[in-house]
Amino acid sequence: MATETIKVNSREFVVKKYSFPTEQIPRLDYQDKKAEKLIENGQPVILTGSDLVGSAHHWDIGYLCSNLGSGQYTVYSSADGKFKYYDDKKLTQNKQFKPPTTQTDMTFQEFAAKLKRKDNKELMYLQQPLNDTVGTRIVMDFTNFNWGWANETQKKNHWGPMTSNLLLVGMEGVITPAHYDEQENLFAQIQGYKRFLLFDPSQFECMYPYPIYHPHDRQSQVDFDNPDLTKFPNFANVKGYEGIVGPRDVLYLPMYWWHQVESLHGHGETISITFWYKAAPTVKVVYPLTSGQKVAIMRNIEKMIAEALNDNESMPSFMQAMVQGRYT
Ligand SMILES: O=C(O)CCC(=O)C(=O)O
Ligand SMILES: [Fe+2]
């Protein structure tokens, strides 16, 4: 895999080189009117100065070890460093599915001990929503997040309630492959550096998500390292955005935007927290529809068909009969 070295604010990063072109994600002060406009328009932006998780700037593995408490944390392991998400609830419908990662529950202290072991061949990625088992210091840090700004941003953009804060602690080199989520996200970086590759929802045709009933629903089937252009020809036309987020940066990651996230080498483990919000309700439908709304329609129709057929294996031929030679 070819790599290139890029320099950002006198810091050097080695990043993988992909086949598609990218534009930079704008990087703006959180109070910049242009940044507010981008959020309003559902466009990604890296925000500086918000201090959203400023009260957690001192979080590192040692501090989390001492203060996260003795609750159980979900830790994923992967041999190739890729952590393609899969939905446990969709496993039973797909008998031959082999999860690409293994999942183990352990305390944070057990996780930290594993991080220290250098003979570990597998890469590890802790992903756990913060809950009330955390110690008092973490509760204090959490209380001191910049909720004023978060709530104001939520209100201004009519987002629904916040649903969760996922704590992500990854080894250098872990990769979350391209997928989209169905919520708005203020993604806050605490330690280490992550490279985000983003694609707007209109690129659905280039990304080839798995079928709706598949455990990898919402994930791209395309392997960015080795894209199969015979199976996924439109991937040749994909155009992305990219940017690097570091400590104190917050990325606004709009709903339905595709994202691949890479923890970069040379700057320690990555620690991040998501602020996920339910979508703004649709008050009045305005035409033309946005590409995100079209993705939502496709999802709903796929869901309806899957449910009505009640047999996933008959879905491909059904879908083809519906469109082949008629809409193709
Ligand atoms: O940071 C990562 O590795 C994945 C984050 C992600 O997918 C998200 O916040 O939606
Ligand atoms: Fe995501």
PDB file of C-alpha atoms in Angstrom, residues 179-286:
ATOM      1  CA  HIS A 179     -19.815   3.695   6.584  1.00  0.00           C
ATOM      2  CA  TYR A 180     -22.562   6.192   7.331  1.00  0.00           C
ATOM      3  CA  ASP A 181     -24.571   6.763  10.503  1.00  0.00           C
ATOM      4  CA  GLU A 182     -28.167   7.872  10.955  1.00  0.00           C
ATOM      5  CA  GLN A 183     -27.404  10.582  13.498  1.00  0.00           C
ATOM      6  CA  GLU A 184     -25.727  13.983  13.642  1.00  0.00           C
ATOM      7  CA  ASN A 185     -22.324  13.818  15.283  1.00  0.00           C
ATOM      8  CA  LEU A 186     -20.050  16.277  17.035  1.00  0.00           C
ATOM      9  CA  PHE A 187     -16.880  14.188  17.102  1.00  0.00           C
ATOM     10  CA  ALA A 188     -14.426  15.422  19.748  1.00  0.00           C
ATOM     11  CA  GLN A 189     -10.762  14.427  19.737  1.00  0.00           C
ATOM     12  CA  ILE A 190      -8.883  14.231  23.047  1.00  0.00           C
ATOM     13  CA  GLN A 191      -5.553  12.483  22.362  1.00  0.00           C
ATOM     14  CA  GLY A 192      -3.736  11.364  19.222  1.00  0.00           C
ATOM     15  CA  TYR A 193      -4.593  12.131  15.628  1.00  0.00           C
ATOM     16  CA  LYS A 194      -7.247  10.717  13.355  1.00  0.00           C
ATOM     17  CA  ARG A 195      -7.574  11.128   9.626  1.00  0.00           C
ATOM     18  CA  PHE A 196     -11.150  11.378   8.385  1.00  0.00           C
ATOM     19  CA  LEU A 197     -12.114  10.554   4.810  1.00  0.00           C
ATOM     20  CA  LEU A 198     -15.615  11.826   4.084  1.00  0.00           C
ATOM     21  CA  PHE A 199     -18.013  11.394   1.172  1.00  0.00           C
ATOM     22  CA  ASP A 200     -21.304  13.203   0.795  1.00  0.00           C
ATOM     23  CA  PRO A 201     -24.552  11.195   0.722  1.00  0.00           C
ATOM     24  CA  SER A 202     -24.940  11.684  -3.062  1.00  0.00           C
ATOM     25  CA  GLN A 203     -22.032   9.224  -3.460  1.00  0.00           C
ATOM     26  CA  PHE A 204     -24.219   6.301  -2.385  1.00  0.00           C
ATOM     27  CA  GLU A 205     -23.868   4.888  -5.915  1.00  0.00           C
ATOM     28  CA  CYS A 206     -20.077   4.847  -5.592  1.00  0.00           C
ATOM     29  CA  MET A 207     -19.928   3.268  -2.135  1.00  0.00           C
ATOM     30  CA  TYR A 208     -22.106   0.166  -2.580  1.00  0.00           C
ATOM     31  CA  PRO A 209     -23.388  -0.388   0.953  1.00  0.00           C
ATOM     32  CA  TYR A 210     -24.277  -3.955   1.984  1.00  0.00           C
ATOM     33  CA  PRO A 211     -27.949  -4.980   1.810  1.00  0.00           C
ATOM     34  CA  ILE A 212     -30.116  -3.647   4.631  1.00  0.00           C
ATOM     35  CA  TYR A 213     -30.511  -7.045   6.351  1.00  0.00           C
ATOM     36  CA  HIS A 214     -26.765  -7.748   6.310  1.00  0.00           C
ATOM     37  CA  PRO A 215     -24.776  -7.422   9.568  1.00  0.00           C
ATOM     38  CA  HIS A 216     -22.628  -4.846   7.737  1.00  0.00           C
ATOM     39  CA  ASP A 217     -25.679  -2.681   6.882  1.00  0.00           C
ATOM     40  CA  ARG A 218     -24.548   0.969   6.313  1.00  0.00           C
ATOM     41  CA  GLN A 219     -20.953  -0.103   5.617  1.00  0.00           C
ATOM     42  CA  SER A 220     -19.349   0.113   2.188  1.00  0.00           C
ATOM     43  CA  GLN A 221     -18.540  -3.201   0.505  1.00  0.00           C
ATOM     44  CA  VAL A 222     -15.573  -1.588  -1.245  1.00  0.00           C
ATOM     45  CA  ASP A 223     -12.106  -2.349   0.119  1.00  0.00           C
ATOM     46  CA  PHE A 224     -10.356   1.017  -0.274  1.00  0.00           C
ATOM     47  CA  ASP A 225      -6.940  -0.709  -0.321  1.00  0.00           C
ATOM     48  CA  ASN A 226      -7.899  -2.907  -3.214  1.00  0.00           C
ATOM     49  CA  PRO A 227     -11.150  -1.746  -4.853  1.00  0.00           C
ATOM     50  CA  ASP A 228     -12.808  -4.349  -7.071  1.00  0.00           C
ATOM     51  CA  LEU A 229     -13.881  -2.132  -9.965  1.00  0.00           C
ATOM     52  CA  THR A 230     -15.521  -5.021 -11.813  1.00  0.00           C
ATOM     53  CA  LYS A 231     -17.997  -5.487  -8.962  1.00  0.00           C
ATOM     54  CA  PHE A 232     -18.080  -1.813  -7.924  1.00  0.00           C
ATOM     55  CA  PRO A 233     -17.386   0.204 -11.107  1.00  0.00           C
ATOM     56  CA  ASN A 234     -18.716   3.544  -9.808  1.00  0.00           C
ATOM     57  CA  PHE A 235     -16.071   3.582  -7.122  1.00  0.00           C
ATOM     58  CA  ALA A 236     -13.760   4.838  -9.889  1.00  0.00           C
ATOM     59  CA  ASN A 237     -15.743   8.115  -9.803  1.00  0.00           C
ATOM     60  CA  VAL A 238     -15.789   8.666  -6.067  1.00  0.00           C
ATOM     61  CA  LYS A 239     -14.644  12.068  -4.752  1.00  0.00           C
ATOM     62  CA  GLY A 240     -13.969  12.688  -1.102  1.00  0.00           C
ATOM     63  CA  TYR A 241     -13.015  15.166   1.555  1.00  0.00           C
ATOM     64  CA  GLU A 242     -10.329  14.669   4.134  1.00  0.00           C
ATOM     65  CA  GLY A 243      -8.887  16.223   7.236  1.00  0.00           C
ATOM     66  CA  ILE A 244      -6.894  15.391  10.340  1.00  0.00           C
ATOM     67  CA  VAL A 245      -8.363  15.965  13.784  1.00  0.00           C
ATOM     68  CA  GLY A 246      -6.111  16.277  16.822  1.00  0.00           C
ATOM     69  CA  PRO A 247      -6.493  17.144  20.499  1.00  0.00           C
ATOM     70  CA  ARG A 248      -9.209  19.781  21.130  1.00  0.00           C
ATOM     71  CA  ASP A 249     -10.553  19.617  17.562  1.00  0.00           C
ATOM     72  CA  VAL A 250     -14.225  18.864  16.988  1.00  0.00           C
ATOM     73  CA  LEU A 251     -15.475  17.533  13.675  1.00  0.00           C
ATOM     74  CA  TYR A 252     -19.083  18.139  12.733  1.00  0.00           C
ATOM     75  CA  LEU A 253     -19.899  14.884  10.954  1.00  0.00           C
ATOM     76  CA  PRO A 254     -23.296  15.272   9.304  1.00  0.00           C
ATOM     77  CA  MET A 255     -25.844  12.468   9.252  1.00  0.00           C
ATOM     78  CA  TYR A 256     -25.638  10.119   6.219  1.00  0.00           C
ATOM     79  CA  TRP A 257     -22.139  11.304   5.322  1.00  0.00           C
ATOM     80  CA  TRP A 258     -19.807   8.402   4.605  1.00  0.00           C
ATOM     81  CA  HIS A 259     -16.714   8.319   6.776  1.00  0.00           C
ATOM     82  CA  GLN A 260     -13.574   6.251   7.119  1.00  0.00           C
ATOM     83  CA  VAL A 261     -11.473   6.993  10.201  1.00  0.00           C
ATOM     84  CA  GLU A 262      -7.764   6.162  10.548  1.00  0.00           C
ATOM     85  CA  SER A 263      -5.783   6.487  13.789  1.00  0.00           C
ATOM     86  CA  LEU A 264      -2.419   7.802  12.628  1.00  0.00           C
ATOM     87  CA  HIS A 265       0.949   6.366  13.623  1.00  0.00           C
ATOM     88  CA  GLY A 266       3.532   8.149  15.725  1.00  0.00           C
ATOM     89  CA  HIS A 267       1.316  10.146  18.082  1.00  0.00           C
ATOM     90  CA  GLY A 268       0.159   7.590  20.619  1.00  0.00           C
ATOM     91  CA  GLU A 269      -3.198   5.949  21.222  1.00  0.00           C
ATOM     92  CA  THR A 270      -6.222   7.882  20.040  1.00  0.00           C
ATOM     93  CA  ILE A 271      -8.901   8.928  22.513  1.00  0.00           C
ATOM     94  CA  SER A 272     -12.140  10.420  21.202  1.00  0.00           C
ATOM     95  CA  ILE A 273     -15.727  11.000  22.257  1.00  0.00           C
ATOM     96  CA  THR A 274     -18.777  11.252  20.041  1.00  0.00           C
ATOM     97  CA  PHE A 275     -21.780  13.455  20.723  1.00  0.00           C
ATOM     98  CA  TRP A 276     -24.574  11.814  18.753  1.00  0.00           C
ATOM     99  CA  TYR A 277     -27.873  13.583  18.196  1.00  0.00           C
ATOM    100  CA  LYS A 278     -31.113  12.430  16.643  1.00  0.00           C
ATOM    101  CA  ALA A 279     -31.961  14.070  13.339  1.00  0.00           C
ATOM    102  CA  ALA A 280     -33.914  17.303  13.104  1.00  0.00           C
ATOM    103  CA  PRO A 281     -37.577  16.471  12.452  1.00  0.00           C
ATOM    104  CA  THR A 282     -38.876  17.178   8.953  1.00  0.00           C
ATOM    105  CA  VAL A 283     -41.377  19.982   9.370  1.00  0.00           C
ATOM    106  CA  LYS A 284     -42.157  20.474   5.708  1.00  0.00           C
ATOM    107  CA  VAL A 285     -40.691  18.558   2.762  1.00  0.00           C
ATOM    108  CA  VAL A 286     -38.926  20.884   0.329  1.00  0.00           C
TER     109      VAL A 286
END
